[in-house]
C-alpha cells in the first residue's frame, strides 16, 4: 500500500539526456579513429525509432586499411569516401518511414549531406551536442537548407543545459574507456 502523501516517482534523467545518451552510446560502436559520432531518432511522443553511428557500409571489412586512410586529396584513400555518417545510418536503420515530425539527436552538427537526408526523411528537429568550428562553411550550408525546409536545429546546450552537463559527463566516461564506479 502506498501512502497518500508519498512523493510521485521521478525519472533520474530527462528525455533530452536520454536521447543524447543513446546517441553517445551508439558513437562508442564506431571504429573511426578520428571521430566517433552517433545519432538517435525519436518520435514526437518520445519513442526511439532509429539509432546509428559512423561506420562502414554492410559487407565492407573493417580491417581493410584503405577504408580508414586519411588522404583527402585522393578519394580512393580517404575514409570520407567510405564511412556512412551516423545521421544517415540512423535514418536507414529506422523501423518506420517516413520520419514525419521526428527529432534527431546527433553528437556532432550534421554535415550538408546529412542535412539533405534529414530533410528528405521528414525529420523536423535536430538537436546536436557539439559543432566543429573549422567546418563553419559546411555548417552554414546545412543551416541554410534547414532554414529553407523548416527544420529546427538547436544545440543541446540551448535546449536543456542540464542535459548538456549530463551528456558531457557521459561522453567523457565513454572516451576514457573506464568502467569504474567513481566515473558514473
PDB file of N, CA, C and O in Angstrom, residues 169 173 179-184:
ATOM      1  N   UNK A 169      29.348  14.605 -19.329  1.00  0.00           N
ATOM      2  CA  UNK A 169      29.919  13.633 -18.385  1.00  0.00           C
ATOM      3  C   UNK A 169      29.911  12.230 -18.988  1.00  0.00           C
ATOM      4  O   UNK A 169      30.886  11.482 -18.856  1.00  0.00           O
ATOM      5  N   UNK A 173      33.119   9.844 -19.952  1.00  0.00           N
ATOM      6  CA  UNK A 173      33.195   8.475 -19.450  1.00  0.00           C
ATOM      7  C   UNK A 173      33.435   7.491 -20.595  1.00  0.00           C
ATOM      8  O   UNK A 173      34.312   6.627 -20.520  1.00  0.00           O
ATOM      9  N   UNK A 179      35.473   1.841 -16.664  1.00  0.00           N
ATOM     10  CA  UNK A 179      34.225   1.278 -16.165  1.00  0.00           C
ATOM     11  C   UNK A 179      34.152   1.340 -14.639  1.00  0.00           C
ATOM     12  O   UNK A 179      33.393   0.627 -14.032  1.00  0.00           O
ATOM     13  N   UNK A 180      34.987   2.201 -14.055  1.00  0.00           N
ATOM     14  CA  UNK A 180      34.975   2.275 -12.592  1.00  0.00           C
ATOM     15  C   UNK A 180      33.742   3.044 -12.115  1.00  0.00           C
ATOM     16  O   UNK A 180      33.264   3.935 -12.779  1.00  0.00           O
ATOM     17  N   UNK A 181      33.250   2.678 -10.969  1.00  0.00           N
ATOM     18  CA  UNK A 181      32.042   3.287 -10.413  1.00  0.00           C
ATOM     19  C   UNK A 181      32.222   4.774 -10.114  1.00  0.00           C
ATOM     20  O   UNK A 181      31.280   5.539 -10.145  1.00  0.00           O
ATOM     21  N   UNK A 182      33.452   5.206  -9.816  1.00  0.00           N
ATOM     22  CA  UNK A 182      33.645   6.608  -9.457  1.00  0.00           C
ATOM     23  C   UNK A 182      33.473   7.551 -10.627  1.00  0.00           C
ATOM     24  O   UNK A 182      33.309   8.740 -10.454  1.00  0.00           O
ATOM     25  N   UNK A 183      33.456   7.052 -11.871  1.00  0.00           N
ATOM     26  CA  UNK A 183      33.268   7.903 -13.044  1.00  0.00           C
ATOM     27  C   UNK A 183      31.803   8.124 -13.367  1.00  0.00           C
ATOM     28  O   UNK A 183      31.484   8.956 -14.199  1.00  0.00           O
ATOM     29  N   UNK A 184      30.913   7.375 -12.790  1.00  0.00           N
ATOM     30  CA  UNK A 184      29.498   7.467 -13.148  1.00  0.00           C
ATOM     31  C   UNK A 184      28.857   8.699 -12.576  1.00  0.00           C
ATOM     32  O   UNK A 184      29.127   9.172 -11.545  1.00  0.00           O
TER      33      UNK A 184
END
